[in-house]
Structures are given as structure tokens and as C-alpha cells.
Coordinates of N, CA, C and O in Angstrom, one line a residue:
X388 N -8.5 -9.8 16.7 CA -9.7 -9.9 15.8 C -10.1 -11.4 15.7 O -9.2 -12.3 15.8
X389 N -11.4 -11.6 15.5 CA -11.8 -13.0 15.4 C -11.3 -13.6 14.2 O -10.8 -13.0 13.3
X390 N -11.3 -15.0 14.2 CA -10.8 -15.7 13.1 C -11.6 -15.4 11.8 O -11.0 -15.3 10.7
X391 N -12.9 -15.2 11.9 CA -13.7 -14.8 10.8 C -13.2 -13.5 10.1 O -13.1 -13.4 8.9
X392 N -13.0 -12.5 11.0 CA -12.5 -11.2 10.4 C -11.2 -11.3 9.8 O -10.9 -10.8 8.8
X393 N -10.3 -12.1 10.5 CA -8.9 -12.3 9.9 C -9.0 -13.0 8.6 O -8.4 -12.6 7.6
X394 N -9.9 -14.0 8.5 CA -10.0 -14.7 7.2 C -10.6 -13.8 6.1 O -10.2 -13.9 5.0
X395 N -11.5 -12.9 6.5 CA -12.1 -12.0 5.6 C -11.1 -11.0 5.0 O -11.0 -10.8 3.8
X396 N -10.2 -10.5 5.9 CA -9.1 -9.6 5.5 C -8.2 -10.4 4.6 O -7.8 -9.9 3.6
X397 N -7.8 -11.6 5.0 CA -6.9 -12.4 4.2 C -7.5 -12.7 2.8 O -6.8 -12.6 1.8
X398 N -8.8 -12.9 2.7 CA -9.4 -13.1 1.5 C -9.4 -11.9 0.6 O -9.3 -12.0 -0.7
X399 N -9.5 -10.7 1.2 CA -9.4 -9.5 0.4 C -8.1 -9.3 -0.3 O -8.0 -8.8 -1.4
X400 N -7.0 -9.8 0.4 CA -5.7 -9.7 -0.2 C -5.7 -10.6 -1.5 O -5.2 -10.2 -2.5
X401 N -6.1 -11.9 -1.3 CA -6.1 -12.8 -2.5 C -7.0 -12.2 -3.6 O -6.6 -12.3 -4.8
X402 N -8.1 -11.7 -3.2 CA -9.1 -11.1 -4.2 C -8.4 -9.9 -4.9 O -8.4 -9.8 -6.2
X403 N -7.8 -9.1 -4.2 CA -7.1 -7.9 -4.8 C -6.0 -8.3 -5.8 O -6.0 -7.8 -6.9
X404 N -5.2 -9.3 -5.4 CA -4.1 -9.7 -6.3 C -4.7 -10.4 -7.5 O -4.2 -10.3 -8.6
X405 N -5.7 -11.2 -7.4 CA -6.4 -11.9 -8.5 C -7.0 -10.9 -9.5 O -6.8 -11.1 -10.7
X406 N -7.7 -9.9 -9.0 CA -8.3 -8.9 -9.8 C -7.2 -8.1 -10.6 O -7.4 -7.9 -11.8
X407 N -6.1 -7.8 -9.9 CA -5.1 -7.1 -10.6 C -4.5 -7.9 -11.8 O -4.2 -7.4 -12.9
X408 N -4.3 -9.2 -11.5 CA -3.8 -10.1 -12.5 C -4.7 -10.2 -13.7 O -4.3 -10.1 -14.8
X409 N -6.0 -10.4 -13.4 CA -7.0 -10.5 -14.5 C -7.0 -9.2 -15.3 O -7.1 -9.2 -16.5
X410 N -6.9 -8.0 -14.6 CA -6.9 -6.8 -15.3 C -5.7 -6.6 -16.2 O -5.8 -6.2 -17.4
X411 N -4.5 -7.0 -15.7 CA -3.3 -6.9 -16.5 C -3.3 -7.8 -17.7 O -2.6 -7.6 -18.7
X412 N -4.0 -8.9 -17.6 CA -4.2 -9.8 -18.7 C -5.3 -9.5 -19.6 O -5.5 -10.1 -20.6
X413 N -6.0 -8.4 -19.3 CA -7.1 -7.9 -20.2 C -8.4 -8.7 -20.0 O -9.2 -8.7 -20.9
X414 N -8.5 -9.4 -18.9 CA -9.7 -10.3 -18.7 C -10.9 -9.6 -18.1 O -12.0 -10.1 -18.2
X415 N -10.6 -8.4 -17.4 CA -11.7 -7.6 -16.9 C -11.4 -6.2 -17.2 O -10.3 -5.8 -17.5
X416 N -12.5 -5.4 -17.1 CA -12.4 -4.0 -17.5 C -11.9 -3.1 -16.3 O -11.9 -3.6 -15.2
X417 N -11.6 -1.9 -16.7 CA -11.1 -0.9 -15.6 C -12.3 -0.7 -14.6 O -12.0 -0.6 -13.4
X418 N -13.5 -0.6 -15.1 CA -14.7 -0.4 -14.3 C -14.8 -1.6 -13.2 O -15.1 -1.3 -12.1
X419 N -14.5 -2.8 -13.7 CA -14.6 -3.9 -12.8 C -13.5 -3.9 -11.7 O -13.8 -4.2 -10.5
X420 N -12.3 -3.5 -12.0 CA -11.3 -3.4 -11.0 C -11.6 -2.2 -10.0 O -11.4 -2.4 -8.8
X421 N -12.2 -1.1 -10.5 CA -12.5 0.0 -9.7 C -13.6 -0.4 -8.7 O -13.6 -0.2 -7.5
X422 N -14.6 -1.1 -9.2 CA -15.7 -1.6 -8.4 C -15.2 -2.6 -7.3 O -15.6 -2.5 -6.1
X423 N -14.4 -3.5 -7.7 CA -13.8 -4.4 -6.7 C -13.0 -3.7 -5.6 O -13.1 -4.0 -4.4
X424 N -12.2 -2.8 -6.0 CA -11.4 -2.0 -5.1 C -12.2 -1.2 -4.1 O -12.0 -1.2 -2.9
X425 N -13.3 -0.6 -4.6 CA -14.2 0.1 -3.8 C -14.9 -0.8 -2.8 O -15.0 -0.4 -1.6
X426 N -15.3 -2.0 -3.2 CA -16.0 -2.9 -2.3 C -15.0 -3.3 -1.2 O -15.4 -3.4 0.0
X427 N -13.7 -3.6 -1.6 CA -12.7 -4.0 -0.6 C -12.5 -2.8 0.4 O -12.4 -3.0 1.6
X428 N -12.5 -1.6 -0.1 CA -12.3 -0.4 0.8 C -13.4 -0.3 1.8 O -13.2 0.0 2.9
X429 N -14.7 -0.4 1.3 CA -15.8 -0.3 2.1 C -15.8 -1.4 3.2 O -16.1 -1.1 4.4
X430 N -15.4 -2.6 2.8 CA -15.4 -3.7 3.8 C -14.3 -3.4 4.9 O -14.5 -3.6 6.1
X431 N -13.1 -3.0 4.4 CA -12.1 -2.6 5.3 C -12.5 -1.5 6.3 O -12.2 -1.6 7.5
X432 N -13.1 -0.5 5.7 CA -13.6 0.6 6.5 C -14.5 0.2 7.6 O -14.4 0.6 8.8
X433 N -15.4 -0.8 7.3 CA -16.4 -1.3 8.3 C -15.6 -2.1 9.4 O -16.0 -2.0 10.5
X434 N -14.7 -2.9 9.0 CA -13.9 -3.7 9.9 C -13.1 -2.7 10.9 O -13.2 -3.0 12.1
X435 N -12.5 -1.7 10.4 CA -11.8 -0.8 11.2 C -12.7 0.0 12.2 O -12.4 0.1 13.3
X436 N -13.9 0.4 11.7 CA -14.8 1.1 12.5 C -15.3 0.2 13.6 O -15.5 0.6 14.8
X437 N -15.5 -1.1 13.3 CA -16.1 -2.0 14.3 C -15.0 -2.6 15.3 O -15.3 -2.7 16.5
X438 N -13.8 -2.9 14.7 CA -12.8 -3.6 15.5 C -11.5 -2.9 15.8 O -10.7 -3.3 16.5
X439 N -11.4 -1.7 15.1 CA -10.2 -1.0 15.3 C -9.2 -1.3 14.2 O -9.4 -2.2 13.3
X440 N -8.0 -0.7 14.2 CA -7.0 -0.9 13.2 C -6.4 -2.3 13.2 O -6.0 -2.8 14.3
X441 N -6.3 -3.0 12.1 CA -5.9 -4.4 12.1 C -4.4 -4.5 12.1 O -3.7 -4.7 11.1
X442 N -3.8 -4.4 13.3 CA -2.3 -4.5 13.4 C -1.9 -6.0 13.3 O -2.7 -6.9 13.4
X443 N -0.6 -6.2 13.2 CA -0.1 -7.6 13.1 C -0.3 -8.3 14.4 O -0.4 -9.5 14.4
X444 N -0.4 -7.6 15.5 CA -0.6 -8.2 16.8 C -2.1 -8.7 17.0 O -2.4 -9.7 17.5
X445 N -3.0 -7.8 16.5 CA -4.4 -8.2 16.6 C -4.9 -9.2 15.6 O -5.9 -9.9 15.8
X446 N -4.1 -9.4 14.5 CA -4.6 -10.3 13.5 C -3.3 -11.0 12.9 O -2.3 -10.9 13.5
X447 N -3.4 -11.6 11.7 CA -2.3 -12.3 11.1 C -1.5 -11.3 10.3 O -2.0 -10.2 9.9
X448 N -0.2 -11.6 10.0 CA 0.6 -10.8 9.1 C -0.1 -10.6 7.7 O -0.1 -9.5 7.2
X449 N -0.7 -11.6 7.2 CA -1.4 -11.5 5.9 C -2.6 -10.6 6.0 O -2.8 -9.8 5.1
X450 N -3.3 -10.7 7.1 CA -4.5 -9.8 7.2 C -4.1 -8.4 7.3 O -4.7 -7.5 6.7
X451 N -3.0 -8.1 8.1 CA -2.5 -6.8 8.2 C -2.0 -6.3 6.8 O -2.4 -5.1 6.4
X452 N -1.3 -7.1 6.1 CA -0.8 -6.7 4.8 C -2.0 -6.4 3.8 O -1.9 -5.5 3.0
X453 N -3.0 -7.3 4.0 CA -4.2 -7.1 3.1 C -4.8 -5.7 3.3 O -5.1 -5.0 2.4
X454 N -4.9 -5.3 4.6 CA -5.5 -4.0 4.9 C -4.6 -2.9 4.3 O -5.2 -1.9 3.7
X455 N -3.3 -3.1 4.3 CA -2.4 -2.1 3.8 C -2.5 -2.0 2.3 O -2.6 -1.0 1.7
X456 N -2.6 -3.2 1.6 CA -2.6 -3.3 0.2 C -4.0 -2.7 -0.3 O -4.0 -1.9 -1.3
X457 N -5.1 -3.1 0.3 CA -6.4 -2.6 -0.1 C -6.4 -1.0 0.0 O -6.9 -0.3 -0.9
X458 N -5.8 -0.5 1.1 CA -5.7 0.9 1.2 C -4.8 1.6 0.1 O -5.2 2.6 -0.5
X459 N -3.7 1.0 -0.1 CA -2.8 1.5 -1.2 C -3.5 1.5 -2.6 O -3.3 2.4 -3.3
X460 N -4.3 0.6 -2.8 CA -5.0 0.4 -4.1 C -6.3 1.2 -4.2 O -6.8 1.3 -5.3
X461 N -6.8 1.7 -3.1 CA -8.2 2.3 -3.2 C -8.3 3.6 -3.9 O -9.4 3.9 -4.4
X462 N -7.2 4.4 -4.0 CA -7.3 5.7 -4.7 C -8.0 6.8 -4.0 O -8.2 7.8 -4.5
X463 N -8.5 6.5 -2.7 CA -9.2 7.5 -2.0 C -8.3 8.2 -1.0 O -7.9 7.6 0.1
X464 N -7.8 9.4 -1.3 CA -6.8 10.1 -0.5 C -7.3 10.2 1.0 O -6.5 10.1 1.9
X465 N -8.5 10.6 1.2 CA -9.0 10.7 2.6 C -8.9 9.4 3.4 O -8.5 9.4 4.5
X466 N -9.4 8.3 2.8 CA -9.3 7.0 3.4 C -7.8 6.7 3.7 O -7.5 6.2 4.8
X467 N -7.0 6.9 2.7 CA -5.5 6.6 2.8 C -4.9 7.5 3.9 O -4.1 6.9 4.7
X468 N -5.3 8.7 4.0 CA -4.7 9.6 5.1 C -5.1 9.1 6.5 O -4.3 9.1 7.4
X469 N -6.4 8.7 6.6 CA -6.8 8.2 7.9 C -6.1 6.9 8.3 O -5.7 6.7 9.4
X470 N -5.9 6.1 7.3 CA -5.2 4.8 7.5 C -3.7 5.1 7.9 O -3.2 4.5 8.9
X471 N -3.1 6.1 7.2 CA -1.7 6.5 7.5 C -1.6 7.0 8.9 O -0.7 6.7 9.7
X472 N -2.6 7.8 9.3 CA -2.6 8.4 10.7 C -2.7 7.2 11.7 O -1.9 7.2 12.7
X473 N -3.5 6.3 11.5 CA -3.6 5.1 12.3 C -2.3 4.3 12.4 O -1.9 3.9 13.5
X474 N -1.7 4.2 11.2 CA -0.4 3.5 11.2 C 0.7 4.2 12.1 O 1.4 3.5 12.8
X475 N 0.7 5.5 11.9 CA 1.7 6.3 12.7 C 1.4 6.2 14.2 O 2.3 6.5 15.0
X476 N 0.2 5.9 14.6 CA -0.1 5.8 16.0 C 0.2 4.4 16.6 O -0.1 4.2 17.8
X477 N 0.6 3.5 15.8 CA 0.9 2.1 16.3 C 2.4 2.0 16.6 O 3.2 2.7 16.2
X478 N 2.7 1.0 17.5 CA 4.1 0.7 17.8 C 4.7 0.0 16.7 O 4.1 -0.6 15.8
X479 N 6.1 0.0 16.7 CA 6.8 -0.6 15.6 C 6.5 -2.1 15.5 O 6.6 -2.7 14.4
X480 N 6.2 -2.8 16.6 CA 5.9 -4.2 16.5 C 4.5 -4.5 15.9 O 4.3 -5.7 15.4
X481 N 3.7 -3.5 15.8 CA 2.3 -3.7 15.3 C 2.2 -3.5 13.8 O 1.2 -3.9 13.3
X482 N 3.1 -2.9 13.2 CA 3.1 -2.6 11.8 C 4.4 -2.8 11.2 O 5.4 -3.0 11.9
X483 N 4.5 -2.8 9.8 CA 5.8 -2.7 9.1 C 6.0 -1.3 8.8 O 5.3 -0.7 8.0
X484 N 7.0 -0.7 9.4 CA 7.3 0.8 9.2 C 7.4 1.1 7.7 O 7.0 2.2 7.3
X485 N 7.9 0.3 6.9 CA 8.1 0.6 5.5 C 6.8 0.9 4.8 O 6.7 1.7 3.9
X486 N 5.7 0.3 5.3 CA 4.3 0.6 4.8 C 4.0 2.1 4.9 O 3.2 2.6 4.1
X487 N 4.5 2.7 5.9 CA 4.3 4.2 6.0 C 4.9 4.9 4.8 O 4.3 5.8 4.2
X488 N 6.0 4.4 4.3 CA 6.7 5.0 3.1 C 5.9 4.8 1.9 O 5.7 5.7 1.1
X489 N 5.4 3.6 1.7 CA 4.6 3.3 0.5 C 3.3 4.1 0.5 O 3.0 4.6 -0.6
X490 N 2.7 4.2 1.6 CA 1.4 4.9 1.7 C 1.6 6.4 1.5 O 0.9 7.1 0.8
X491 N 2.7 6.9 2.1 CA 3.0 8.4 2.0 C 3.2 8.7 0.5 O 2.7 9.7 0.0
X492 N 4.0 7.9 -0.1 CA 4.3 8.1 -1.5 C 3.1 8.0 -2.4 O 2.9 8.9 -3.3
X493 N 2.3 7.0 -2.2 CA 1.1 6.9 -3.0 C 0.1 8.1 -2.8 O -0.4 8.6 -3.8
X494 N 0.0 8.6 -1.6 CA -0.9 9.7 -1.4 C -0.3 10.9 -2.1 O -1.0 11.7 -2.8
X495 N 1.0 11.1 -2.0 CA 1.7 12.3 -2.7 C 1.5 12.2 -4.2 O 1.1 13.2 -4.8
X496 N 1.6 11.0 -4.8 CA 1.4 10.9 -6.2 C 0.0 11.2 -6.6 O -0.3 11.9 -7.6
X497 N -1.0 10.7 -5.8 CA -2.4 11.0 -6.1 C -2.7 12.5 -6.0 O -3.6 13.1 -6.7
X498 N -1.9 13.2 -5.1 CA -2.1 14.7 -4.9 C -1.2 15.4 -5.9 O -1.1 16.7 -5.8
X499 N -0.6 14.7 -6.8 CA 0.3 15.3 -7.8 C 1.5 16.1 -7.1 O 2.0 17.1 -7.6
X500 N 2.0 15.5 -6.1 CA 3.2 15.9 -5.4 C 4.3 14.9 -5.5 O 4.1 13.7 -5.8
X501 N 5.6 15.3 -5.4 CA 6.7 14.4 -5.5 C 6.6 13.4 -4.3 O 6.2 13.7 -3.2
X502 N 7.1 12.2 -4.6 CA 7.1 11.2 -3.6 C 8.3 11.4 -2.7 O 9.3 12.1 -3.0
X503 N 8.3 10.8 -1.5 CA 9.4 11.0 -0.5 C 10.4 9.8 -0.4 O 11.6 10.0 -0.3
X504 N 9.8 8.6 -0.6 CA 10.6 7.4 -0.4 C 11.0 6.6 -1.7 O 11.6 5.6 -1.6
X505 N 10.5 7.1 -2.8 CA 10.8 6.5 -4.1 C 10.2 5.1 -4.3 O 10.8 4.3 -5.0
X506 N 9.0 4.9 -3.8 CA 8.4 3.6 -4.0 C 7.5 3.5 -5.2 O 7.1 2.4 -5.6
X507 N 7.1 4.6 -5.8 CA 6.1 4.6 -6.8 C 6.7 4.7 -8.2 O 7.5 5.6 -8.4
X508 N 6.3 3.8 -9.1 CA 6.9 3.8 -10.4 C 5.8 3.3 -11.4 O 4.8 2.7 -11.0
X509 N 6.1 3.4 -12.7 CA 5.2 2.9 -13.7 C 6.1 1.9 -14.5 O 7.3 2.1 -14.7
X510 N 5.4 0.9 -15.0 CA 6.1 -0.1 -15.8 C 5.4 -0.2 -17.1 O 4.2 -0.5 -17.2
X511 N 6.1 0.0 -18.2 CA 5.5 -0.1 -19.5 C 6.5 -0.7 -20.5 O 7.7 -0.3 -20.5
X512 N 6.1 -1.7 -21.2 CA 7.0 -2.5 -22.1 C 8.2 -2.9 -21.3 O 9.4 -2.8 -21.9
X513 N 8.1 -3.4 -20.1 CA 9.2 -3.9 -19.3 C 10.2 -2.8 -18.9 O 11.3 -3.1 -18.5
X514 N 9.8 -1.6 -19.1 CA 10.7 -0.4 -18.7 C 10.1 0.2 -17.5 O 8.9 0.6 -17.5
X515 N 10.9 0.4 -16.5 CA 10.4 1.1 -15.2 C 10.8 2.5 -15.2 O 12.0 2.8 -15.5
X516 N 9.9 3.4 -14.9 CA 10.2 4.8 -14.7 C 9.5 5.2 -13.4 O 8.4 5.0 -13.1
X517 N 10.4 5.9 -12.5 CA 9.9 6.3 -11.2 C 9.2 7.7 -11.3 O 9.6 8.5 -12.1
X518 N 8.2 7.8 -10.5 CA 7.6 9.1 -10.4 C 8.6 10.1 -9.7 O 9.5 9.6 -9.0
X519 N 8.4 11.4 -9.9 CA 9.3 12.4 -9.3 C 9.5 12.2 -7.8 O 8.6 11.8 -7.1
X520 N 10.8 12.4 -7.3 CA 11.1 12.2 -5.9 C 11.6 13.5 -5.4 O 12.5 14.2 -6.0
X521 N 11.1 13.9 -4.2 CA 11.5 15.1 -3.5 C 12.9 14.9 -2.9 O 13.1 13.8 -2.3
X522 N 13.8 15.9 -2.9 CA 15.1 15.8 -2.2 C 15.8 14.4 -2.4 O 16.0 13.7 -1.4
X523 N 16.0 14.1 -3.6 CA 16.5 12.7 -4.0 C 17.9 12.5 -3.3 O 18.2 11.3 -3.1
X524 N 18.6 13.5 -3.0 CA 20.0 13.3 -2.4 C 19.9 12.6 -1.1 O 20.8 11.9 -0.6
X525 N 18.8 12.8 -0.4 CA 18.6 12.2 1.0 C 17.6 11.1 1.0 O 17.1 10.7 2.1
X526 N 17.3 10.5 -0.1 CA 16.3 9.5 -0.2 C 16.7 8.2 0.7 O 15.8 7.7 1.4
X527 N 17.9 7.8 0.7 CA 18.3 6.7 1.4 C 18.3 6.9 2.9 O 18.0 6.0 3.7
X528 N 18.5 8.1 3.3 CA 18.4 8.5 4.8 C 17.0 8.3 5.2 O 16.7 7.7 6.3
X529 N 16.0 8.8 4.4 CA 14.6 8.7 4.8 C 14.2 7.2 4.7 O 13.4 6.8 5.6
X530 N 14.6 6.5 3.7 CA 14.3 5.1 3.6 C 14.8 4.3 4.8 O 14.1 3.4 5.4
X531 N 16.0 4.6 5.2 CA 16.6 3.9 6.4 C 15.8 4.1 7.7 O 15.6 3.2 8.5
X532 N 15.2 5.3 7.8 CA 14.4 5.6 9.0 C 13.2 4.7 9.1 O 12.7 4.5 10.2
X533 N 12.7 4.2 8.0 CA 11.6 3.3 8.0 C 12.0 1.8 7.8 O 11.2 1.0 7.5
X534 N 13.3 1.6 7.9 CA 13.8 0.2 7.8 C 13.7 -0.4 6.4 O 13.6 -1.6 6.2
X535 N 13.7 0.5 5.4 CA 13.7 0.1 4.0 C 15.1 -0.1 3.4 O 16.0 0.5 3.9
X536 N 15.2 -0.9 2.4 CA 16.5 -1.1 1.7 C 16.8 0.2 1.0 O 16.0 1.1 0.9
X537 N 18.1 0.3 0.6 CA 18.5 1.5 -0.2 C 17.6 1.6 -1.5 O 17.1 0.6 -1.9
X538 N 17.6 2.8 -2.1 CA 16.8 3.0 -3.3 C 17.4 2.1 -4.4 O 16.6 1.5 -5.2
X539 N 18.7 2.0 -4.5 CA 19.3 1.2 -5.5 C 18.9 -0.3 -5.4 O 18.6 -1.0 -6.3
X540 N 18.9 -0.8 -4.1 CA 18.5 -2.2 -3.9 C 17.0 -2.4 -4.3 O 16.7 -3.4 -4.9
X541 N 16.2 -1.4 -3.9 CA 14.8 -1.5 -4.3 C 14.6 -1.5 -5.8 O 13.8 -2.3 -6.3
X542 N 15.3 -0.6 -6.5 CA 15.2 -0.6 -8.0 C 15.6 -1.9 -8.6 O 15.0 -2.4 -9.5
X543 N 16.7 -2.5 -8.0 CA 17.1 -3.8 -8.6 C 16.1 -4.9 -8.3 O 15.8 -5.8 -9.1
X544 N 15.5 -4.8 -7.1 CA 14.5 -5.8 -6.7 C 13.2 -5.8 -7.6 O 12.7 -6.9 -7.9
X545 N 12.8 -4.6 -8.0 CA 11.6 -4.5 -8.8 C 11.8 -4.7 -10.3 O 10.9 -4.9 -11.1
X546 N 13.0 -4.6 -10.8 CA 13.3 -4.7 -12.2 C 13.3 -6.1 -12.7 O 13.3 -7.1 -12.0

């Protein structure tokens, strides 16, 4: 991808994180965060349509991560599913396999289904509670397949 497109994607990451920070501090409304997220999703959709999927090889690591984060935060299951399909069609060197787990779980939660990899949680009053997980006995086996740390390691990391 061109340097301009890479910089635009990287800027979307910074924008996404800044907006989330402002929202969590009560500086902007829920409507503002939704509008910003929708704008980022539309921009990303246009970039993918014009240039193809932004893999780590085609662009920078930050631009690739930005595309993934924008998708995770967009709340549009159809957009997320098409992005996930694209991810699954890439080679391991082009994506971070763990992102498949995060996106799969986020889609399942939005569809009111149990998550598969245990990535989705809520934090309230510094207390973390995980959304329901399917077949929890085999969660670490599934996480390992995507190169993810064990669920216990993940829980320690986010707490």
C-alpha cells in the first residue's frame, strides 16, 4: 500500500484509541464514539475495496493492527465477518493469528453466543468478568492453535 494509505490507517488507530480514552473519561458522548467508529469503518471499507486487505506485508504492523482494531470496535457483524474471512485467507506471515481469536469472540458476543477463545470481558470498578466461554475445558488448546498465551496468562495480563 502507498505511504499515504499506510499513514491513514495508522492515524485511524491513534484516533480510535484517543476517542476511547476520551469516552472513558466522560469527555465525549456515546453518540460521538459511535459516529467516530462508523467513520473509521467506512474509511477502512473503502481502503479494502480499493487496495485489498491490509496485511502486515502490504503495509506496516501498526496499519495492519489499526485495521483489526477498527474492525473489532465497529460493532457491525457483517463487516466483521467479511474481515474475518479475509484474515483466514491470508498466510501466517501476513497476519497475527491471535487476531482471528479476538474477532471470532467479538462476533460471537455480538450474536449473543459464547466466545471460543476467552478474549472478551467487561471491566467495572476494577473488577474483570469474562463473557461466557464455550467448552472451557479445551480453551487453552484452541488458544494455542492461534499462538495465544494460556487463558490464565491472559487473565493475569489484563488484570
